[in-house]
Short mmCIF file of C-alpha atoms in Angstrom, two decimals:
data_model
loop_
_atom_site.label_atom_id
_atom_site.label_comp_id
_atom_site.label_asym_id
_atom_site.label_seq_id
_atom_site.Cartn_x
_atom_site.Cartn_y
_atom_site.Cartn_z
CA MET D 1 25.55 15.95 30.78
CA LYS D 2 24.79 12.41 29.62
CA ILE D 3 21.26 11.48 28.61
CA LYS D 4 19.67 8.82 30.83
CA LYS D 5 15.88 9.24 30.53
CA ILE D 6 14.10 10.14 27.30
CA LEU D 7 10.41 11.03 27.00
CA ILE D 8 8.93 10.20 23.60
CA SER D 9 5.65 12.04 23.20
CA GLN D 10 3.88 9.23 21.35
CA PRO D 11 1.84 6.20 22.44
CA GLU D 12 3.86 3.13 23.34
CA PRO D 13 3.99 0.61 20.47
CA GLN D 14 1.39 -2.10 21.05
CA SER D 15 3.60 -4.74 19.46
CA GLY D 16 6.32 -4.23 22.06
CA LYS D 17 8.78 -3.66 19.23
CA SER D 18 10.28 -0.33 18.31
CA PRO D 19 13.59 1.12 17.06
CA TYR D 20 13.53 3.17 20.27
CA PHE D 21 14.04 0.01 22.33
CA ASP D 22 17.05 -0.93 20.21
CA ILE D 23 18.48 2.55 20.70
CA ALA D 24 17.89 2.36 24.45
CA ALA D 25 19.76 -0.94 24.69
CA ARG D 26 22.58 0.27 22.48
CA HIS D 27 23.20 3.50 24.40
CA GLY D 28 22.20 2.45 27.91
CA VAL D 29 19.29 4.90 28.23
CA GLU D 30 15.68 4.55 29.37
CA VAL D 31 12.84 5.49 27.02
CA TYR D 32 9.32 6.36 28.17
CA PHE D 33 6.29 6.81 25.91
CA ARG D 34 3.89 9.46 27.11
CA PRO D 35 1.76 11.47 24.62
CA PHE D 36 1.37 15.17 25.37
CA ILE D 37 -1.75 15.25 23.20
CA LYS D 38 -4.73 13.00 22.58
CA VAL D 39 -7.54 12.82 20.05
CA GLU D 40 -11.19 13.41 20.95
CA GLY D 41 -14.04 12.83 18.52
CA LEU D 42 -16.49 15.67 17.96
CA PRO D 43 -19.89 14.88 19.49
CA ALA D 44 -22.58 14.35 16.84
CA ARG D 45 -24.44 17.45 18.05
CA GLU D 46 -21.36 19.59 17.47
CA PHE D 47 -20.62 17.95 14.11
CA ARG D 48 -24.15 18.76 12.90
CA GLN D 49 -23.28 22.45 13.23
CA GLU D 50 -20.99 22.04 10.22
CA LYS D 51 -24.13 21.44 8.10
CA ILE D 52 -22.53 18.41 6.42
CA ASN D 53 -24.73 15.48 5.40
CA LEU D 54 -22.44 12.45 5.28
CA ALA D 55 -24.82 10.64 2.92
CA ASP D 56 -24.13 13.24 0.21
CA TYR D 57 -20.54 12.10 -0.36
CA THR D 58 -19.49 9.24 -2.63
CA GLY D 59 -15.74 9.34 -2.00
CA ILE D 60 -14.05 9.58 1.40
CA ILE D 61 -10.43 10.71 1.81
CA PHE D 62 -8.61 9.31 4.84
CA THR D 63 -5.12 10.29 6.03
CA SER D 64 -5.17 8.73 9.52
CA ARG D 65 -6.81 6.05 11.66
CA SER D 66 -8.41 8.77 13.76
CA ALA D 67 -10.16 10.01 10.63
CA VAL D 68 -11.40 6.49 9.85
CA ASP D 69 -12.63 5.86 13.40
CA ASN D 70 -14.48 9.13 13.68
CA TYR D 71 -16.04 8.98 10.23
CA PHE D 72 -17.70 5.64 10.93
CA ARG D 73 -18.58 6.70 14.48
CA LEU D 74 -20.35 9.80 13.21
CA CYS D 75 -22.15 7.81 10.52
CA GLU D 76 -23.52 5.60 13.27
CA GLU D 77 -24.37 8.44 15.66
CA THR D 78 -26.10 10.49 12.94
CA ARG D 79 -27.85 7.36 11.60
CA VAL D 80 -26.32 7.60 8.13
CA PRO D 81 -26.21 4.17 6.44
CA ILE D 82 -22.88 3.13 4.93
CA SER D 83 -23.44 2.78 1.19
CA THR D 84 -21.79 -0.17 -0.55
CA ASN D 85 -21.06 2.19 -3.46
CA THR D 86 -18.92 4.58 -1.41
CA LYS D 87 -15.30 4.75 -2.56
CA TYR D 88 -12.48 5.10 -0.01
CA PHE D 89 -9.15 6.79 -0.74
CA CYS D 90 -6.41 6.11 1.82
CA THR D 91 -2.86 7.44 1.92
CA SER D 92 -1.30 4.03 2.63
CA GLU D 93 -2.08 0.32 2.37
CA PRO D 94 -2.01 -0.24 6.18
CA LEU D 95 -4.58 2.55 6.54
CA ALA D 96 -6.71 0.99 3.80
CA LEU D 97 -6.55 -2.40 5.52
CA TYR D 98 -7.65 -0.73 8.76
CA LEU D 99 -11.04 -0.19 7.08
CA GLN D 100 -11.71 -3.89 7.70
CA LYS D 101 -12.62 -2.86 11.24
CA TYR D 102 -15.80 -1.32 9.79
CA ILE D 103 -16.54 -2.76 6.33
CA VAL D 104 -16.09 -5.93 4.29
CA TYR D 105 -12.86 -4.96 2.53
CA ARG D 106 -13.07 -7.18 -0.56
CA LYS D 107 -16.56 -5.97 -1.44
CA ARG D 108 -15.73 -2.27 -1.46
CA LYS D 109 -13.95 0.12 -3.81
CA ILE D 110 -10.79 1.08 -1.95
CA PHE D 111 -7.75 2.91 -3.29
CA HIS D 112 -4.49 3.57 -1.49
CA GLY D 113 -1.10 5.20 -1.94
CA GLU D 114 2.28 3.66 -1.19
CA THR D 115 4.16 6.27 0.83
CA GLY D 116 1.50 7.58 3.21
CA LYS D 117 1.40 10.92 1.39
CA LEU D 118 -1.71 12.31 -0.21
CA ALA D 119 0.28 13.24 -3.31
CA ASP D 120 0.31 9.52 -4.22
CA MET D 121 -3.48 9.55 -4.29
CA LEU D 122 -3.91 12.47 -6.69
CA PRO D 123 -3.98 10.29 -9.85
CA SER D 124 -6.77 8.14 -8.34
CA LEU D 125 -8.68 11.17 -7.10
CA THR D 126 -8.39 12.85 -10.50
CA LYS D 127 -9.47 9.66 -12.28
CA HIS D 128 -12.62 9.56 -10.13
CA ASN D 129 -13.28 13.29 -10.40
CA LYS D 130 -17.03 12.80 -10.78
CA GLU D 131 -17.23 11.77 -7.13
CA THR D 132 -18.13 14.22 -4.38
CA PHE D 133 -15.29 13.84 -1.90
CA LEU D 134 -15.33 14.25 1.86
CA TYR D 135 -11.94 14.95 3.45
CA ALA D 136 -12.02 13.96 7.15
CA VAL D 137 -9.74 16.23 9.22
CA SER D 138 -9.00 17.32 12.78
CA ASP D 139 -9.53 20.81 14.14
CA VAL D 140 -5.79 21.42 13.63
CA HIS D 141 -5.90 21.74 9.86
CA LYS D 142 -4.67 25.26 9.18
CA ASN D 143 -1.83 25.50 6.65
CA ASP D 144 -2.95 22.07 5.42
CA THR D 145 -0.67 21.20 2.49
CA ASN D 146 -3.00 18.31 1.60
CA ALA D 147 -5.87 20.73 1.08
CA GLU D 148 -3.61 22.93 -1.05
CA MET D 149 -2.81 19.93 -3.27
CA LEU D 150 -6.48 19.05 -3.60
CA ASP D 151 -7.31 22.65 -4.53
CA LYS D 152 -4.54 22.76 -7.12
CA ALA D 153 -5.75 19.48 -8.64
CA LYS D 154 -9.29 20.92 -8.77
CA ILE D 155 -10.73 18.07 -6.70
CA ASN D 156 -14.35 18.62 -5.67
CA TYR D 157 -14.12 18.05 -1.91
CA THR D 158 -15.45 19.27 1.41
CA LYS D 159 -13.44 19.40 4.62
CA ALA D 160 -15.21 17.85 7.58
CA VAL D 161 -13.78 18.42 11.06
CA MET D 162 -14.52 15.18 12.89
CA TYR D 163 -12.07 15.14 15.77
CA ARG D 164 -9.87 17.48 17.75
CA THR D 165 -6.41 17.37 19.30
CA VAL D 166 -6.37 18.28 22.99
CA SER D 167 -3.76 18.40 25.73
CA ASN D 168 -3.15 15.11 27.54
CA ASP D 169 -2.68 16.67 30.95
CA PHE D 170 -0.16 15.44 33.50
CA THR D 171 -1.41 14.59 36.98
CA PRO D 172 0.07 16.44 39.99
CA ASP D 173 1.88 13.31 41.19
CA GLU D 174 3.20 12.33 37.76
CA PRO D 175 7.02 12.54 37.66
CA PHE D 176 8.67 14.78 35.09
CA ASP D 177 12.38 14.14 35.48
CA TYR D 178 13.54 13.52 31.93
CA ASP D 179 16.86 14.45 30.37
CA MET D 180 15.41 14.66 26.87
CA LEU D 181 12.00 15.33 25.29
CA LEU D 182 10.99 14.36 21.74
CA PHE D 183 8.05 16.10 20.05
CA PHE D 184 6.15 15.39 16.84
CA SER D 185 3.66 18.25 16.49
CA PRO D 186 3.22 21.91 17.47
CA ALA D 187 0.28 20.80 19.63
CA GLY D 188 2.74 18.84 21.76
CA ILE D 189 4.66 22.03 22.50
CA ASP D 190 1.42 23.82 23.41
CA SER D 191 0.61 20.98 25.82
CA LEU D 192 4.07 21.15 27.42
CA LEU D 193 3.61 24.84 28.19
CA LYS D 194 0.02 24.31 29.36
CA ASN D 195 1.08 21.57 31.77
CA PHE D 196 4.23 23.35 32.90
CA PRO D 197 3.77 27.12 32.46
CA GLU D 198 6.97 27.78 34.42
CA PHE D 199 8.99 25.26 32.39
CA GLN D 200 12.71 26.02 32.36
CA GLN D 201 14.66 24.01 29.82
CA GLY D 202 18.10 24.24 31.40
CA ASP D 203 20.05 21.08 30.54
CA ILE D 204 16.99 19.24 29.19
CA GLN D 205 17.56 18.35 25.55
CA VAL D 206 14.65 18.96 23.18
CA GLY D 207 14.28 17.20 19.84
CA CYS D 208 11.55 17.01 17.22
CA PHE D 209 10.44 15.68 13.88
CA GLY D 210 9.14 18.08 11.24
CA ALA D 211 9.68 21.70 10.31
CA SER D 212 6.41 22.95 11.84
CA THR D 213 7.28 21.40 15.20
CA ALA D 214 10.79 22.88 15.06
CA LYS D 215 9.27 26.29 14.41
CA ALA D 216 6.89 25.91 17.36
CA ILE D 217 9.80 25.01 19.66
CA GLU D 218 11.75 28.09 18.61
CA GLU D 219 8.69 30.35 18.89
CA ALA D 220 8.16 29.06 22.43
CA GLY D 221 11.63 30.32 23.30
CA LEU D 222 13.06 26.83 23.74
CA ARG D 223 16.39 25.50 22.52
CA LEU D 224 16.17 22.94 19.73
CA ASP D 225 18.92 20.38 20.24
CA LEU D 226 17.95 17.73 17.70
CA SER D 227 15.76 17.83 14.59
CA ALA D 228 14.79 15.47 11.83
CA PRO D 229 14.59 14.82 8.98
CA SER D 230 18.06 15.80 7.83
CA PRO D 231 20.43 14.59 5.09
CA LYS D 232 22.20 12.33 7.61
CA ALA D 233 19.08 11.22 9.46
CA PRO D 234 15.80 10.92 7.53
CA SER D 235 13.96 9.61 10.61
CA ILE D 236 13.75 10.74 14.23
CA THR D 237 15.16 7.40 15.41
CA ALA D 238 18.18 7.73 13.13
CA ALA D 239 18.71 11.28 14.38
CA LEU D 240 18.41 10.16 18.02
CA ASP D 241 20.88 7.34 17.47
CA LEU D 242 23.48 9.75 16.07
CA PHE D 243 22.76 12.30 18.81
CA LEU D 244 23.26 9.81 21.64
CA LYS D 245 26.40 8.40 20.02
CA GLU D 246 27.94 11.87 20.31
CA LYS D 247 26.30 13.06 23.54
CA ASN D 248 26.88 9.91 25.60
CA ALA D 249 30.31 9.08 24.21
#
């Protein structure tokens, strides 16, 4: 069966540009962006139960925009002033630049990696090992390889759960007639089964990015038809391009 409609379980690119659009034009398919999950910030009252005083930390570790947004939101809601001496450690330059939404960038001490991986930041974190670090995370942080790296490097840090990942439920009248589904996290698989408990895969192709998501698909009893990264396709878009070239030939 040829693929005609593909659901990509991510937000639609705000710029209107995406490799997915190029793939759609090249293979004559339709792509739809519809996240299965969404991020919710923890209310200040719930965050206070963690017994974490944000003012106690001199270095903040960020790995996502959600972490940035919710850190500054909670500072405001808990009436913690933002110190000009606080150091910020971001996993990429775009993430570091995103801080401009909340602080005057050029007047702060900001460090960033190049690849988006926390491993790039370890030299900077080790160099500033006298800081007390706060690592902003979501509620889905079990088997966190970043935390394992920080532990191994003997970084003095505290995990602070500031936001949670929840199911982005489908409405009863929302169509679900896709030929292919692409997932990017185990939480997306949980949401699929929550929204459609009687889901039967049949001819629907299921693809994913990442080993943990692939494992979740298999544990859910679904058939994994496409996965990335791989030696031939380091990205999900490259994998999809190759898949459609063969499937829709």
